[in-house]
mmCIF file of C-alpha atoms and ligand atoms in Angstrom:
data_model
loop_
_atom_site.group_PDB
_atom_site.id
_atom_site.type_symbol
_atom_site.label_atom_id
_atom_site.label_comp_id
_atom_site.label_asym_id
_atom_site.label_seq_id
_atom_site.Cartn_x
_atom_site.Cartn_y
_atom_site.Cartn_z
ATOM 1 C CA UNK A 1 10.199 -19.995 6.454
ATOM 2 C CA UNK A 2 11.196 -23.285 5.069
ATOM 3 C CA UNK A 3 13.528 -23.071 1.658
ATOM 4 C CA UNK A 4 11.201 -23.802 -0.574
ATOM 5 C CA UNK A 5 9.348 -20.859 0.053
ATOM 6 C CA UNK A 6 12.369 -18.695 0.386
ATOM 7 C CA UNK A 7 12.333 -15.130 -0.984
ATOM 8 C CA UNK A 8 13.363 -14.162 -3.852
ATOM 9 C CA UNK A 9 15.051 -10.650 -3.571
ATOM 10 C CA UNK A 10 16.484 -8.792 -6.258
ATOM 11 C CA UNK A 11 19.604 -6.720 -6.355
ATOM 12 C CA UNK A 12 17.918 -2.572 -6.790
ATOM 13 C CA UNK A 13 20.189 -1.471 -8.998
ATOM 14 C CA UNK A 14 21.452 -4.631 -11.258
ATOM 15 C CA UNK A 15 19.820 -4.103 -15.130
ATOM 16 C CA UNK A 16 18.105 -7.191 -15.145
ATOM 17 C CA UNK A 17 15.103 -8.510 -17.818
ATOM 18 C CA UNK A 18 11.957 -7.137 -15.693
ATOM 19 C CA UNK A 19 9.891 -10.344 -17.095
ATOM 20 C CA UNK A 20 12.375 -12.349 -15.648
ATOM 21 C CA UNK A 21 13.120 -10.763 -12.365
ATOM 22 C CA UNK A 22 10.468 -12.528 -10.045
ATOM 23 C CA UNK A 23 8.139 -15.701 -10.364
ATOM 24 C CA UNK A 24 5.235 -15.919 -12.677
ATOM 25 C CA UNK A 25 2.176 -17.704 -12.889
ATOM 26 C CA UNK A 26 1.173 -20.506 -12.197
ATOM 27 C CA UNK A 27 0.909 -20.151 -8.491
ATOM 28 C CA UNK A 28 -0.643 -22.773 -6.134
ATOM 29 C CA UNK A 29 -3.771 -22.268 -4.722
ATOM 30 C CA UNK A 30 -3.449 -19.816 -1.125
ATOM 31 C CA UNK A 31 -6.549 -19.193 0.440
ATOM 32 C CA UNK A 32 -6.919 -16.921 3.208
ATOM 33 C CA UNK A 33 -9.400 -15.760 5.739
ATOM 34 C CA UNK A 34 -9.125 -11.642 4.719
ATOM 35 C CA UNK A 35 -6.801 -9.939 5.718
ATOM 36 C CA UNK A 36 -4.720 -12.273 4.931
ATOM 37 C CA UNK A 37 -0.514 -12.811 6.378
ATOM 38 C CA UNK A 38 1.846 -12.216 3.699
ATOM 39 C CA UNK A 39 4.025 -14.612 5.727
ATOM 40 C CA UNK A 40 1.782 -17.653 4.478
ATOM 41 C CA UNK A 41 1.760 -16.937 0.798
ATOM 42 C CA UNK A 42 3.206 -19.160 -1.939
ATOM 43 C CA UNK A 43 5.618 -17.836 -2.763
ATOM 44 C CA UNK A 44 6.922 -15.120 -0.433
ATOM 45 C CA UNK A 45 6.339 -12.060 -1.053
ATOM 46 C CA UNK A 46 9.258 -9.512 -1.889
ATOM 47 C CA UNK A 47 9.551 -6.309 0.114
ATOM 48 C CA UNK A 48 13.147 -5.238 -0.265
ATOM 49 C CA UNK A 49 13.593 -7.210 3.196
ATOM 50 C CA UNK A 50 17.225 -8.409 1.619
ATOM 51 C CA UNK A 51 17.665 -5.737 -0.850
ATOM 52 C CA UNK A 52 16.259 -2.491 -0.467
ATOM 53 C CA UNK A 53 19.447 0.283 -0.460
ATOM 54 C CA UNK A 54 18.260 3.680 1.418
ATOM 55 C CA UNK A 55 20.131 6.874 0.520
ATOM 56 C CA UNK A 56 19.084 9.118 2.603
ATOM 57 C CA UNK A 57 16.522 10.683 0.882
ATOM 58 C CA UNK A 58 14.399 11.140 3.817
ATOM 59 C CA UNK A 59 16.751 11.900 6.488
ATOM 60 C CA UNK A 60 14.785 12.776 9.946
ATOM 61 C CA UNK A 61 11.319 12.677 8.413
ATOM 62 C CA UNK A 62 7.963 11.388 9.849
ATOM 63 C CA UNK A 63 5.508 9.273 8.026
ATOM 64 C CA UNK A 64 2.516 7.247 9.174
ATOM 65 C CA UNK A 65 1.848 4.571 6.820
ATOM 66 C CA UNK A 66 -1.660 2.221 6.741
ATOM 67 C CA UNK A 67 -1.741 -1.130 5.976
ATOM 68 C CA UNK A 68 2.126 -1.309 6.974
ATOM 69 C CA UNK A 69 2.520 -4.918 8.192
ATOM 70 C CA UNK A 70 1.841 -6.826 4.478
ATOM 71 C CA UNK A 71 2.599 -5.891 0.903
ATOM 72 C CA UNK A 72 3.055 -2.607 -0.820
ATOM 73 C CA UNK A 73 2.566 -0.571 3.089
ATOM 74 C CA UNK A 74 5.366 -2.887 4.347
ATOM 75 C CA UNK A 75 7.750 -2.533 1.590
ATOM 76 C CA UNK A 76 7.233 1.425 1.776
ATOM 77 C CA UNK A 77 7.516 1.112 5.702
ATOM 78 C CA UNK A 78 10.824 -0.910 5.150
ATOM 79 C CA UNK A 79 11.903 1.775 2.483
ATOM 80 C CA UNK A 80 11.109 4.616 4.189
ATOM 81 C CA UNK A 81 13.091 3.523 7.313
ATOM 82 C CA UNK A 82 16.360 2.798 5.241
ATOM 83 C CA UNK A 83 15.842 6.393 3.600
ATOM 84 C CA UNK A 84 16.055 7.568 7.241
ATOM 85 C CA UNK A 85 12.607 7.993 8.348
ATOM 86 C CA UNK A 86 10.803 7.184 11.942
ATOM 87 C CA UNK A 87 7.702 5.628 11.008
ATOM 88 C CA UNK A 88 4.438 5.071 12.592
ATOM 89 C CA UNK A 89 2.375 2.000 11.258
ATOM 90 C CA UNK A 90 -1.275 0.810 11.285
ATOM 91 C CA UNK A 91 -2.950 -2.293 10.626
ATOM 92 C CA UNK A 92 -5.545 -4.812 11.678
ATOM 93 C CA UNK A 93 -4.830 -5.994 15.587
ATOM 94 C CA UNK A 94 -5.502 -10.087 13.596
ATOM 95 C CA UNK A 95 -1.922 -8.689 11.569
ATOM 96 C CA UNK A 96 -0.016 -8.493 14.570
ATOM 97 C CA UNK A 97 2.549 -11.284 13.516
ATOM 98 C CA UNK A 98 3.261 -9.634 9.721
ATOM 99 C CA UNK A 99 3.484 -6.427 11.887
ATOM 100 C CA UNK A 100 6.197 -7.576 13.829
ATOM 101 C CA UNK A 101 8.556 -7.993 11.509
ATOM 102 C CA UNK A 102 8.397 -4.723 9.861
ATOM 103 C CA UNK A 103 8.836 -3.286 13.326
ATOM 104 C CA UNK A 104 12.398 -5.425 13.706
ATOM 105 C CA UNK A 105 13.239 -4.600 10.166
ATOM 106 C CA UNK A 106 12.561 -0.730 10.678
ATOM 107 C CA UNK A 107 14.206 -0.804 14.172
ATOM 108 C CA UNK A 108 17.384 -2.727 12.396
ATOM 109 C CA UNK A 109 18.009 0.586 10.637
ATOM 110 C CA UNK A 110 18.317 2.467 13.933
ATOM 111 C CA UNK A 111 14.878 4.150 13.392
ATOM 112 C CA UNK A 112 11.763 4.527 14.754
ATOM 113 C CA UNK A 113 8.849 2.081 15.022
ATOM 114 C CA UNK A 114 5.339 3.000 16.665
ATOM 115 C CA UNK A 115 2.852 0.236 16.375
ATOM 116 C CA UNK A 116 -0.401 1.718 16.140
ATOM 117 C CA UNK A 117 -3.128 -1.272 15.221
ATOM 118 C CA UNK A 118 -6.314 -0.476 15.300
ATOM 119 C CA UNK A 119 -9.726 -0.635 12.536
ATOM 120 C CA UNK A 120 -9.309 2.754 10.353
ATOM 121 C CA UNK A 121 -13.651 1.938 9.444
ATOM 122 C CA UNK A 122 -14.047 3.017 13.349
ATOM 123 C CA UNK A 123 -13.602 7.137 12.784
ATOM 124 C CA UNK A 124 -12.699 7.403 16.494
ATOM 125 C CA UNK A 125 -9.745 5.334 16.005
ATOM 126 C CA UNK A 126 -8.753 6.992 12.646
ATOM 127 C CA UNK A 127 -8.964 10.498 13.720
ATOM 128 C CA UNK A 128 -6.761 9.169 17.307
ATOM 129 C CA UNK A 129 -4.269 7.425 15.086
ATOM 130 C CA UNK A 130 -2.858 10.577 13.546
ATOM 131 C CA UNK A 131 -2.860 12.302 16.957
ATOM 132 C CA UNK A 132 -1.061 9.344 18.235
ATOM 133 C CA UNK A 133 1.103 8.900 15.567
ATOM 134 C CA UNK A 134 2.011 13.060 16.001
ATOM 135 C CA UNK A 135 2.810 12.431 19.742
ATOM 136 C CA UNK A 136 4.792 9.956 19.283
ATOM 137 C CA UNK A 137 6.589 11.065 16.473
ATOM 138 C CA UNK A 138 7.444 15.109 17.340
ATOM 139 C CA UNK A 139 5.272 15.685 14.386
ATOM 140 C CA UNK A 140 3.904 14.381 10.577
ATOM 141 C CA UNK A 141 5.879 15.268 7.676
ATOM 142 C CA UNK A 142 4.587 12.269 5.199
ATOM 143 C CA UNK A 143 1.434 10.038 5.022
ATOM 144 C CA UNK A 144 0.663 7.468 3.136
ATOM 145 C CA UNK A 145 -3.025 5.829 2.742
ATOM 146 C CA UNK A 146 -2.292 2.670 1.803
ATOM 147 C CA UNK A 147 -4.825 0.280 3.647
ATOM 148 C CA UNK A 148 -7.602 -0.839 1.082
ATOM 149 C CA UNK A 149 -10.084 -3.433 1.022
ATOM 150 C CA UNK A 150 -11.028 -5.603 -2.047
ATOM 151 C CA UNK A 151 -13.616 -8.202 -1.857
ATOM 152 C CA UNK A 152 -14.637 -9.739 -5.517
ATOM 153 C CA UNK A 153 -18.241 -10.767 -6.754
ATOM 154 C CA UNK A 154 -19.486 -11.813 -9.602
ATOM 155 C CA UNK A 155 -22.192 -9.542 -10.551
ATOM 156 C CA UNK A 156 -23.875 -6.567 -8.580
ATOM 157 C CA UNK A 157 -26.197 -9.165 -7.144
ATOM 158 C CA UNK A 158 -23.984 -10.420 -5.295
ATOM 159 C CA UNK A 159 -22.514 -6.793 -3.353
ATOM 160 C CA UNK A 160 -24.196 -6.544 0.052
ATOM 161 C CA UNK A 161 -24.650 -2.944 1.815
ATOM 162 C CA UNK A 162 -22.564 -4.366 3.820
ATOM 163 C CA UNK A 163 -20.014 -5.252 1.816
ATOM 164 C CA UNK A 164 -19.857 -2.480 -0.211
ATOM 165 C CA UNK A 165 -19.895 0.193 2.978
ATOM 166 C CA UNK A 166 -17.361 -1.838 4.720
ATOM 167 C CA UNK A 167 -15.097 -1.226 0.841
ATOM 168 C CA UNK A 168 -15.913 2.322 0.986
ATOM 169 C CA UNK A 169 -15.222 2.813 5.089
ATOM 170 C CA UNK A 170 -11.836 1.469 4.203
ATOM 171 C CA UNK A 171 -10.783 2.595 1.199
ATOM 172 C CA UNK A 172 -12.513 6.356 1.158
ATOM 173 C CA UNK A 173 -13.891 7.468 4.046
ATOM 174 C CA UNK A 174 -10.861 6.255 6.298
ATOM 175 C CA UNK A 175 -8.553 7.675 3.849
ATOM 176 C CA UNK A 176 -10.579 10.995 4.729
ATOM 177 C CA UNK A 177 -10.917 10.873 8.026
ATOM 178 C CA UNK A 178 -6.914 10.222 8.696
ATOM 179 C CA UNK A 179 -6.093 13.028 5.959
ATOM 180 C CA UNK A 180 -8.615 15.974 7.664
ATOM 181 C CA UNK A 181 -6.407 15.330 11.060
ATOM 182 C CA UNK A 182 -3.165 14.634 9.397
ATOM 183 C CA UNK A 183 -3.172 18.527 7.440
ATOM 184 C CA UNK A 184 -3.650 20.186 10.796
ATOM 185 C CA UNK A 185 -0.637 18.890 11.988
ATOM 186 C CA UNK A 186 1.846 19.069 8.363
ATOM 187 C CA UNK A 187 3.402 22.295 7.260
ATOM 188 C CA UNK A 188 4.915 23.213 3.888
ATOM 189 C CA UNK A 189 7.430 20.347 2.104
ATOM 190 C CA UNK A 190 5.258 17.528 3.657
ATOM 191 C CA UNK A 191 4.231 15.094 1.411
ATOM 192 C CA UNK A 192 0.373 12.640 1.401
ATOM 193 C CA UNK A 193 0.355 10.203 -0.810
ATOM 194 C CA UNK A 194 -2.777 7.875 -1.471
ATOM 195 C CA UNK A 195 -3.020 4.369 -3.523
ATOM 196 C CA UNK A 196 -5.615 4.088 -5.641
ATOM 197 C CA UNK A 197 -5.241 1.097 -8.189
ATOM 198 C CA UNK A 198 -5.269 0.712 -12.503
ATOM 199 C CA UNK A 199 -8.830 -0.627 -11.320
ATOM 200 C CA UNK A 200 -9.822 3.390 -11.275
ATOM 201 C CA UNK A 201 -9.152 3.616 -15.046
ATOM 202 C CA UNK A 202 -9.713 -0.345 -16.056
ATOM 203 C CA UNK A 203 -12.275 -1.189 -13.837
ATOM 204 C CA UNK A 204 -12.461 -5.180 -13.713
ATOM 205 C CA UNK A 205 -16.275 -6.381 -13.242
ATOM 206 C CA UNK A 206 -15.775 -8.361 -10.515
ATOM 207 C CA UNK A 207 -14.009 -5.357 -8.685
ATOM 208 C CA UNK A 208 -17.601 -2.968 -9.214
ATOM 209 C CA UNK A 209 -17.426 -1.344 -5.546
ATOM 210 C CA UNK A 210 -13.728 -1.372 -5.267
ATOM 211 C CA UNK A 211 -12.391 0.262 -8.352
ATOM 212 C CA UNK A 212 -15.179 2.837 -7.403
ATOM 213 C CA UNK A 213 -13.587 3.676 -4.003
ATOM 214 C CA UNK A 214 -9.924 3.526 -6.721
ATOM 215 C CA UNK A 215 -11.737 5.765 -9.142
ATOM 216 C CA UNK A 216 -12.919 8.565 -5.962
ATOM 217 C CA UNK A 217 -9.038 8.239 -4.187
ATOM 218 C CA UNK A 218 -7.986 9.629 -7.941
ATOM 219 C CA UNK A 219 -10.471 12.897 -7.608
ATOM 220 C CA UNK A 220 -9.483 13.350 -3.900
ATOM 221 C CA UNK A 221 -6.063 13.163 -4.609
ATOM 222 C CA UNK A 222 -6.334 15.840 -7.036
ATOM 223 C CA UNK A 223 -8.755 18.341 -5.688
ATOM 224 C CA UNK A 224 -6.284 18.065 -2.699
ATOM 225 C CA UNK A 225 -3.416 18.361 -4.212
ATOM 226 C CA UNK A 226 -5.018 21.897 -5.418
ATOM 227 C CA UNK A 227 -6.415 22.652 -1.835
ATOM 228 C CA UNK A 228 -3.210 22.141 -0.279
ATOM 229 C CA UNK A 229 -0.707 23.538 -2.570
ATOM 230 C CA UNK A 230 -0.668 26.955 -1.142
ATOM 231 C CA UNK A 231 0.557 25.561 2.496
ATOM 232 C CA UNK A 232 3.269 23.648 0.133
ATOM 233 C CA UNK A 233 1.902 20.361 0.931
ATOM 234 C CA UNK A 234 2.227 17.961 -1.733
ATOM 235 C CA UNK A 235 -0.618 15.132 -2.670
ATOM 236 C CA UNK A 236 0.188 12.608 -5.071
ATOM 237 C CA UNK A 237 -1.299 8.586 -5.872
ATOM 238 C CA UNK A 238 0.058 5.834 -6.724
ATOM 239 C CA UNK A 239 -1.728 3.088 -9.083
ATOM 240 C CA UNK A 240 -0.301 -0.132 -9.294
ATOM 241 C CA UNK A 241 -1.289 -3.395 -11.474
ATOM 242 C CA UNK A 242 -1.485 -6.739 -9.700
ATOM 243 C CA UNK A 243 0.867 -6.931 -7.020
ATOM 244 C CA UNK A 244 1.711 -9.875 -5.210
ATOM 245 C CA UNK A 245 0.052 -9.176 -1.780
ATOM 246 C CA UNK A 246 -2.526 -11.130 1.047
ATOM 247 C CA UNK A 247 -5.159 -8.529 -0.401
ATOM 248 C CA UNK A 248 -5.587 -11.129 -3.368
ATOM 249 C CA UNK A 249 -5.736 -14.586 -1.730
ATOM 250 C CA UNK A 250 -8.038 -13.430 1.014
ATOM 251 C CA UNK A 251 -10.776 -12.537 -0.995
ATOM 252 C CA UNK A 252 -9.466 -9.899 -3.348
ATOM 253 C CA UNK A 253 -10.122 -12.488 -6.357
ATOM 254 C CA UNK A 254 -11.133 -16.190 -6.945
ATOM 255 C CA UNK A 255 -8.407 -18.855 -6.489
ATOM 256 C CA UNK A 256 -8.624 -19.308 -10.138
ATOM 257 C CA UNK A 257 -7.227 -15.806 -10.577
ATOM 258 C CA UNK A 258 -4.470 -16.084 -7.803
ATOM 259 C CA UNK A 259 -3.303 -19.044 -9.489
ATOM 260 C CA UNK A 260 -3.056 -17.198 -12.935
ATOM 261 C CA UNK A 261 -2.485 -13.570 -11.294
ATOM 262 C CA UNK A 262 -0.127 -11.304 -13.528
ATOM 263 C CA UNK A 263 -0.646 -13.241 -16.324
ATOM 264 C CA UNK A 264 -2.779 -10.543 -18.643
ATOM 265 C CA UNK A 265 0.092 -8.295 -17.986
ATOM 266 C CA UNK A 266 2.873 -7.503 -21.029
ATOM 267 C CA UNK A 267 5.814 -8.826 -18.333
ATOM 268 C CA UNK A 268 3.538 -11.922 -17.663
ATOM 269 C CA UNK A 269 3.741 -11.825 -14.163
ATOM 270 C CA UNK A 270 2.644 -9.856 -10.633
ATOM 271 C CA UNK A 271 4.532 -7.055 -9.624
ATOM 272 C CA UNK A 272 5.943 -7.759 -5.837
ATOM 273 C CA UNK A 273 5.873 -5.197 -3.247
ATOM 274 C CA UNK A 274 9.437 -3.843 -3.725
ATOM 275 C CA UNK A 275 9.276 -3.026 -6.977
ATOM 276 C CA UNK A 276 6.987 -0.039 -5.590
ATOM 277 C CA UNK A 277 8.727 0.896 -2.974
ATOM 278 C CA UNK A 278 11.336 3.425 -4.939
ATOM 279 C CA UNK A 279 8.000 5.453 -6.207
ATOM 280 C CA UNK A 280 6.728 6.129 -3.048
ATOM 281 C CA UNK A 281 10.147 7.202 -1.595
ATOM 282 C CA UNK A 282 10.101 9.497 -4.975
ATOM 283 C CA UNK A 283 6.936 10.823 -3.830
ATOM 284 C CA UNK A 284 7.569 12.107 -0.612
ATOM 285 C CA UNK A 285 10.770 13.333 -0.807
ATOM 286 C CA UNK A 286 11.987 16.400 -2.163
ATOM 287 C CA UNK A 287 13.599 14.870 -5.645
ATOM 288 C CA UNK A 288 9.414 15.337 -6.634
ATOM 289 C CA UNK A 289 9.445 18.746 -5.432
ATOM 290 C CA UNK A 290 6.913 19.640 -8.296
ATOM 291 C CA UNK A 291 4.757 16.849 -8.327
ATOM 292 C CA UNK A 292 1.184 17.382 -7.120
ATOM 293 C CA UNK A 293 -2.088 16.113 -7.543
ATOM 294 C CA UNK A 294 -0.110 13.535 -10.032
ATOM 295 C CA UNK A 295 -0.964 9.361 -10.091
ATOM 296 C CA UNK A 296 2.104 7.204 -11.406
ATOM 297 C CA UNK A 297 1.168 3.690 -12.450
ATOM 298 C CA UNK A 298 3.437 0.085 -11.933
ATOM 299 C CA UNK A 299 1.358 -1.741 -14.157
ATOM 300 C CA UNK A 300 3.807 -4.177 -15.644
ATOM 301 C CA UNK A 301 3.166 -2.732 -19.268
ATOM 302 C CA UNK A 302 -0.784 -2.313 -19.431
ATOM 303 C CA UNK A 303 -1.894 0.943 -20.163
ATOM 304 C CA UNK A 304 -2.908 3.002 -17.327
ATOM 305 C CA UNK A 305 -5.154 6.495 -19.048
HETATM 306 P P1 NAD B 401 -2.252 -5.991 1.869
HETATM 307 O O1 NAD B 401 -3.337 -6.899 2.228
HETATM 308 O O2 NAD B 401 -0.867 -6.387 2.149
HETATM 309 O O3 NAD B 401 -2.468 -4.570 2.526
HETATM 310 C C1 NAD B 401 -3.738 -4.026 2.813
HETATM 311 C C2 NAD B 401 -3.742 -3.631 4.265
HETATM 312 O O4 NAD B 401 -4.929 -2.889 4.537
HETATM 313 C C3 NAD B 401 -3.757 -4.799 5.229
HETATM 314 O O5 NAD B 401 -2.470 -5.241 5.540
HETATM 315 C C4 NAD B 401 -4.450 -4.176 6.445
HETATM 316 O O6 NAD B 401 -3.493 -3.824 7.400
HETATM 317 C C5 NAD B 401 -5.084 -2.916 5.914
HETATM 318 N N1 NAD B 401 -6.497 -2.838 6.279
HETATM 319 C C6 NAD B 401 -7.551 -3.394 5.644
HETATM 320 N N2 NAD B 401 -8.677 -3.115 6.324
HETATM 321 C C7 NAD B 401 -8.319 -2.364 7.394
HETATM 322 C C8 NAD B 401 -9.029 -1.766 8.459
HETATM 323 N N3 NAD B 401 -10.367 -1.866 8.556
HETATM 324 N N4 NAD B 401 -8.326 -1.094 9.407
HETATM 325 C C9 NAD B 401 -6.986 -0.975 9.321
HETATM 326 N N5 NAD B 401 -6.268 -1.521 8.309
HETATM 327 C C10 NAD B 401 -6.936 -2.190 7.366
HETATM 328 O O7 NAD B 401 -2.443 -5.697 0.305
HETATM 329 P P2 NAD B 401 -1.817 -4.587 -0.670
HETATM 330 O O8 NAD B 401 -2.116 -5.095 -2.015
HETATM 331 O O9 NAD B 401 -0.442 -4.238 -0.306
HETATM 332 O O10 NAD B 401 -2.771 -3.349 -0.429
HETATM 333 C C11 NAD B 401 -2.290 -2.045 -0.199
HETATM 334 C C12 NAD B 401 -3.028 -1.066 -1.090
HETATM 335 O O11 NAD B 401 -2.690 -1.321 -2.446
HETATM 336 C C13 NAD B 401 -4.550 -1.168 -1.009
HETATM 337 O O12 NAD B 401 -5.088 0.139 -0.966
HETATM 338 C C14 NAD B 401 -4.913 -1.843 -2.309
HETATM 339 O O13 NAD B 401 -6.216 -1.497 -2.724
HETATM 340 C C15 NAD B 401 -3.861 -1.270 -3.218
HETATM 341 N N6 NAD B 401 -3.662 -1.992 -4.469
HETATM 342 C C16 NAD B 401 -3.245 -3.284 -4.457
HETATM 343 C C17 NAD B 401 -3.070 -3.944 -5.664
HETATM 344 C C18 NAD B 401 -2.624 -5.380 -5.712
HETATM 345 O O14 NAD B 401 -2.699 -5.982 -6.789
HETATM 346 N N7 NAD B 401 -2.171 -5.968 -4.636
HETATM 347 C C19 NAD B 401 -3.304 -3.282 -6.878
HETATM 348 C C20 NAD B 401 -3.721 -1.956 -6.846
HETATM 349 C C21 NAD B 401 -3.893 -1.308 -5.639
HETATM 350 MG MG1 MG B 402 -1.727 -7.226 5.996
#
């Protein structure tokens, strides 16, 4: 990491000006062959590495997170772990570097790590991943579906069937598969918690087959949440804005837009990773004891519904 691309952490609880509290646009242009290493974006990427204060609040839990190595997974992996949680992780096997740290960092807190990579569009490897992560965790108290993939395109012209059933594999159908196995295995006071995106609501049109999947994690998450409410299991989603994360410079929007990204928002800037992590650690543990079937935005001041 050379100092000019050091990170730029914030202190959690210092009242600060939120416009102020991480860099803005313009950014230089970043591109990435998806998915993308949040270790070679400009600038780094905040995930509470230096700053994230745990308190406990999920003392001896178990949580398998996807997409854990980069971005909003790895700050909730990091947060998690400093709340006192063993957590399992998943990514792509190309994200094994980004992976490694989070495994040091989660380690660092005297907690458990299991590195599960593996490609959640292979149902196999989904449906093994929870029973893997189960093994090798005593059990599953909290998952999060986090991985997501986000390819932009100009017009529908330009989606592919491949394309497009690669977005939904990913985003939907892997989010499915992992949840089906993942209830047989969590009892009442666990917690699932999906991320869908403010492209459900505010679909942009370059984002047609991806704030589609966003818009279909919103109705699962909710017809869930009312399935599973009698074993006491929780389902909530999270929807953030634009967050500072590899999904963007690897495909997830033009250069032009990286280099602007976080701009349309009222703060004037991308969210980074971090400032998520708090609403995820809400989420699963038991201070949102009535929250279910529920989506809570990070939008940096755009309207979410
Ligand atoms: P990210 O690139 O850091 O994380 C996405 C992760 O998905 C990758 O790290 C990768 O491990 C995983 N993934 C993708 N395809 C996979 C596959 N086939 N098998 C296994 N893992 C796979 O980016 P992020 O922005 O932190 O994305 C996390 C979630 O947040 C996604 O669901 C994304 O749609 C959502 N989201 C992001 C933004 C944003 O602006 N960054 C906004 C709204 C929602
Ligand atoms: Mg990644």
């Amino acid at each position: 990491m050379s100092d000019q691309n050091a990170r730029q952490s914030q202190p959690q609880f210092e009242m600060q000006d939120p416009r102020a509290q991480y860099p803005a646009p313009p950014f230089p242009r970043q591109p990435q062959e998806a998915p993308g290493l949040a270790s070679a974006m400009q600038p780094l990427p905040d995930h509470g590495e230096d700053s994230y204060v745990g308190l406990g609040r999920l003392r001896g839990r178990r949580a398998l997170i996807t997409g854990a190595d980069s971005g909003i997974g790895r700050a909730v992996a990091i947060a998690f772990a400093r709340e006192g949680a063993d957590v399992a992780l998943n990514y792509l096997p190309d994200e094994e570097q980004d992976a490694r740290e989070v495994v040091a960092l989660i380690e660092a807190e005297g907690r458990r790590a299991v590195a599960l990579p593996g490609d959640i569009t292979d149902e196999a490897f989904s449906r093994e991943l929870v029973t893997r992560a189960v093994k090798e965790l005593g059990g599953l108290d909290i998952l999060v579906n986090n991985a997501g993939k986000q390819v932009t395109q100009p017009g529908i012209a330009d989606i592919t069937t491949e394309q497009f059933d690669l977005t939904f594999r990913t985003n939907v159908y892997a989010m499915f598969w992992i949840t089906q196995e993942a209830v047989r295995h969590m009892g009442a006071g666990g917690s699932i918690i999906n991320t869908t995106s403010i492209q459900a609501y505010r679909p942009s049109p370059t984002l047609l087959d991806y704030a589609s999947t966003k818009a279909a994690i919103v109705a699962f998450t909710q017809a869930l949440a009312q399935q599973l409410g009698e074993k006491g299991i929780r389902v909530n989603a999270v929807a953030p804005g634009p967050f500072w994360t590899p999904l963007q410079p690897s495909g997830g929007q033009t250069q032009e837009k990286v280099m602007e990204f976080g701009k349309e928002t009222p703060f004037g800037r991308p969210g980074q990773p971090a400032e998520l992590a708090a609403m995820y650690v809400f989420l699963a543990s038991q201070e949102s004891s009535y929250t279910s079937g529920s989506t809570l935005g990070a939008t940096g001041g755009m309207v979410l519904f």
